[in-house]
XYZ file of C-alpha atoms in Angstrom:
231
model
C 27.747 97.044 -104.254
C 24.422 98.235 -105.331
C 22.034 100.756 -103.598
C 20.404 97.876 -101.447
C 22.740 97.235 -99.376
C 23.381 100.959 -98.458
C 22.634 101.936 -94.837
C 19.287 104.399 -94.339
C 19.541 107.319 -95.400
C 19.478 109.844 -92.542
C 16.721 112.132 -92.538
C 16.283 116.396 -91.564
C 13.403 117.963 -91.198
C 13.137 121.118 -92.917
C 10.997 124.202 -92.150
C 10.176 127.152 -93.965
C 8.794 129.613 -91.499
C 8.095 132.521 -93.879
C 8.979 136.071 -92.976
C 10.098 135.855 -88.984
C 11.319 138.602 -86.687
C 15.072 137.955 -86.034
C 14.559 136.914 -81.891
C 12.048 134.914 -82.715
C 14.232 132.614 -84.948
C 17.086 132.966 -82.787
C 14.749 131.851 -79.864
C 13.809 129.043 -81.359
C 17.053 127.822 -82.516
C 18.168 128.196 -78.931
C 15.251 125.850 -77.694
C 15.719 123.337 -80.539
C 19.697 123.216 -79.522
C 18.833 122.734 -76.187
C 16.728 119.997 -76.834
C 19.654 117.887 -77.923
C 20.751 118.285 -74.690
C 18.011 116.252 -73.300
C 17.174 113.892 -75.783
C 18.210 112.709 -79.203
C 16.574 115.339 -81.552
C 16.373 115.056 -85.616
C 18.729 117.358 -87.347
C 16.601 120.042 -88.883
C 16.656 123.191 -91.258
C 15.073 126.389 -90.813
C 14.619 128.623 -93.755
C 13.692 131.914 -92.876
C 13.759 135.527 -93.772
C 13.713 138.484 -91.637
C 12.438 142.320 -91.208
C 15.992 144.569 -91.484
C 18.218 143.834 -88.479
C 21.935 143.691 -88.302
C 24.100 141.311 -86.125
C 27.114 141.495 -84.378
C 29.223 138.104 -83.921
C 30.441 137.118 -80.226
C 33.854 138.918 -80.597
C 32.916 141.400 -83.406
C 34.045 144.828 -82.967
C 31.531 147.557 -83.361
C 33.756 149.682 -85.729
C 31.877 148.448 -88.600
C 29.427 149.891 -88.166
C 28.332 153.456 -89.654
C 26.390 154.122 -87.069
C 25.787 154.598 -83.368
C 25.449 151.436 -81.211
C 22.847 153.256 -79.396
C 20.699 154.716 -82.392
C 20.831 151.627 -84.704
C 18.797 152.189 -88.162
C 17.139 148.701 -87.793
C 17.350 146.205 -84.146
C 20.947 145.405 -83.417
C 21.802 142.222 -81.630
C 25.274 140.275 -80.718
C 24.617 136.809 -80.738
C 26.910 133.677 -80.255
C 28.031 132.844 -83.748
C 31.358 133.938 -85.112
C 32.109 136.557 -87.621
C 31.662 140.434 -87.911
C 28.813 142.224 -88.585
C 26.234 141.157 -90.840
C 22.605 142.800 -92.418
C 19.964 140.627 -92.923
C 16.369 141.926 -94.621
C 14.071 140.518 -96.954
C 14.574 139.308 -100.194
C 17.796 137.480 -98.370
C 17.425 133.618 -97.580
C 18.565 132.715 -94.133
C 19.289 128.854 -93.649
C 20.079 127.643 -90.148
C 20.757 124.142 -90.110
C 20.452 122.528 -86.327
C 22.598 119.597 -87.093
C 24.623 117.020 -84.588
C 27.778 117.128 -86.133
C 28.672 113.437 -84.519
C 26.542 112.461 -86.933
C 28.561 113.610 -89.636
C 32.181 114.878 -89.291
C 33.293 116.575 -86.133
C 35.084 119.164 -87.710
C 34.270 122.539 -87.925
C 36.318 123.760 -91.000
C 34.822 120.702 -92.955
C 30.905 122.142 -91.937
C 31.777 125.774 -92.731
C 33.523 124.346 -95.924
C 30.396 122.427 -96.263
C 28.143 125.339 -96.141
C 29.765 127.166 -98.382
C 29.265 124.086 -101.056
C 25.706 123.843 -100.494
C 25.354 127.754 -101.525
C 28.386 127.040 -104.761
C 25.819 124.152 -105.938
C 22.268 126.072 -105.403
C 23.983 129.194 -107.668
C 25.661 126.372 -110.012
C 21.932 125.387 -110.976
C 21.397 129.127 -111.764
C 24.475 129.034 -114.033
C 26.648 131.450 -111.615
C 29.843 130.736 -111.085
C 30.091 130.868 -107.461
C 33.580 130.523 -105.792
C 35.334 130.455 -102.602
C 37.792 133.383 -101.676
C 41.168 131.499 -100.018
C 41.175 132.855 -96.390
C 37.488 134.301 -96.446
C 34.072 132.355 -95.315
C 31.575 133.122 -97.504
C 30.344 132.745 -101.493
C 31.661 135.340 -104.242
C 31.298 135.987 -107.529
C 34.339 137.592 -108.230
C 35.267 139.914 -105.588
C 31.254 140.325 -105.111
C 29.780 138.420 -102.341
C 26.755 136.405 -102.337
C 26.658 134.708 -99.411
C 27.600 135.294 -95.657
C 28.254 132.332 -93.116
C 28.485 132.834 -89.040
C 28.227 129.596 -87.245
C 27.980 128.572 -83.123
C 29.231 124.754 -82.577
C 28.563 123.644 -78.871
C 28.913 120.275 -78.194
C 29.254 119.512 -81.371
C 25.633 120.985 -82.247
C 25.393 123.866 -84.942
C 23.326 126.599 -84.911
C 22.945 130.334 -87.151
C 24.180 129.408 -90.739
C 24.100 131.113 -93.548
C 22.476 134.026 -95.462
C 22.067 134.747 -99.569
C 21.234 137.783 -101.065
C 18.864 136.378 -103.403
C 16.535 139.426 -104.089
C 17.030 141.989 -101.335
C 17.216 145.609 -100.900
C 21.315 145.698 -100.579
C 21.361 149.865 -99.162
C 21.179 148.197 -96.090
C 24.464 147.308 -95.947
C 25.706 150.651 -96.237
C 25.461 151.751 -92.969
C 28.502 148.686 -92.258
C 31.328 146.815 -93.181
C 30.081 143.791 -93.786
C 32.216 140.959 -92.268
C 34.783 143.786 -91.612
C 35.375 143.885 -95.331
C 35.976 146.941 -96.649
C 37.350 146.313 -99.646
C 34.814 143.668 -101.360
C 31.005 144.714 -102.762
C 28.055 142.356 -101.567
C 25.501 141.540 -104.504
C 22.823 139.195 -104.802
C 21.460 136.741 -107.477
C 18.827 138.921 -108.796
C 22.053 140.581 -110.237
C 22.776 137.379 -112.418
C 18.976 135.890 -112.657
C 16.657 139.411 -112.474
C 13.095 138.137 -111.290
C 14.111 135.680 -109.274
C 12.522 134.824 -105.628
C 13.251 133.430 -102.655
C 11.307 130.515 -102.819
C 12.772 129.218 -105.982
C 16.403 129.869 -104.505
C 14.908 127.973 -101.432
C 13.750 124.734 -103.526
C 17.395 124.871 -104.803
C 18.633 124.972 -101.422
C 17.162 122.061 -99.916
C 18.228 120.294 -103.054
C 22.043 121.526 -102.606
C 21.666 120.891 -98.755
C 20.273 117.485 -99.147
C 23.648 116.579 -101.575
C 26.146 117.672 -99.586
C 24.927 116.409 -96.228
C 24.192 113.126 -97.975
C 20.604 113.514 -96.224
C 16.919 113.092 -96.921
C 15.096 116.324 -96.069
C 11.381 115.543 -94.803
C 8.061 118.207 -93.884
C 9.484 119.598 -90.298
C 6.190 118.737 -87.572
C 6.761 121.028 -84.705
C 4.956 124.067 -83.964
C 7.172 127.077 -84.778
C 7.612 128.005 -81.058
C 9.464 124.747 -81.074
C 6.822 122.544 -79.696
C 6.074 119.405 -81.132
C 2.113 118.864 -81.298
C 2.912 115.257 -81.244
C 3.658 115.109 -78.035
């Protein structure tokens, strides 16, 4: 059967909103969830990157961290998503993909496992071998790892994501475990592809993201408070 008699192609809006505070992203994310509450919403994609923060997943403990709880080096928050404690800072490319999972599989290993491909293809068009680690969430090279994923699934709608050290400043991580790792370094592309930027990993992204979801990824509309001038 040839393409013209496939069904239409589903569609996700995609936004790249720049450099953006951590609560502001998180905010908006929480509005945009919400929204699927009310109404049917388009599945969308926020790429983002953020001043130096550090999270703390729902149930993470706060032994890995180096520091105080009280006297954090950068903002600390605990959010809903799942996982230890992560960094996140520029030169890292944060992807949170607002998707209704009934649209797709209702399954949460198959999205994580599905995140984690969309990161293994982007670095397979840089020529890195990018693997999984059996047991671990995430993207290595090797015992190095690229890539951090911490999702929140309610009613079957995601929210947080994932994060890839493309080009960042990596001493931030040294005041934690990351993921409660100890044992594992965290690298970033730059390592494999020196010069690289963010927005080139991004165009690989939505090209990786768009494959895997078996989705077309269109110019997000709304205002980045979550607003849609269109209405």
């Amino acid at each position: 059967m040839g393409h013209d008699h496939q069904p239409t192609q589903r569609l996700c809006e995609v936004y790249d909103l720049g450099m953006m505070p951590y609560e502001e992203a998180w905010n908006l994310q929480k509005t945009w969830v919400s929204r699927h509450r009310q109404s049917p919403q388009p599945d969308r994609l926020l790429l983002v990157e953020h001043p130096p923060v550090y999270t703390l997943g729902q149930g993470s403990t706060t032994e890995n961290l180096k520091f105080l709880e009280s006297n954090p080096p950068h903002p600390l928050f605990r959010i809903e998503r799942g996982g230890e404690v992560t960094h996140h800072c520029p030169g890292q490319l944060v992807g949170y993909p607002i998707l209704d999972l009934k649209r797709y599989q209702t399954d949460l290993h198959w999205y994580l496992r599905q995140l984690e491909e969309v990161v293994i293809q982007t670095l397979a068009a840089l020529d890195i071998p990018a693997t999984r680690q059996p047991g671990l969430t995430g993207v290595w090279v090797g015992d190095t790892k690229l890539a951090a994923i911490g999702i929140k699934v309610s009613r079957w709608i995601t929210m947080h994501g994932f994060a890839l050290n493309v080009c960042p400043d990596l001493s931030g991580f040294e005041a934690i475990v990351p993921c409660g790792i100890a044992d594992k370094a965290v690298g970033s592309v730059a390592q494999f592809c020196p010069g690289i930027s963010v927005a080139a990993v991004g165009a690989l992204v939505k090209q990786s993201f768009s494959q895997v979801f078996k989705i077309d990824l269109v110019e997000g509309t709304a205002n980045s408070d979550g607003s849609n001038p269109a209405t």
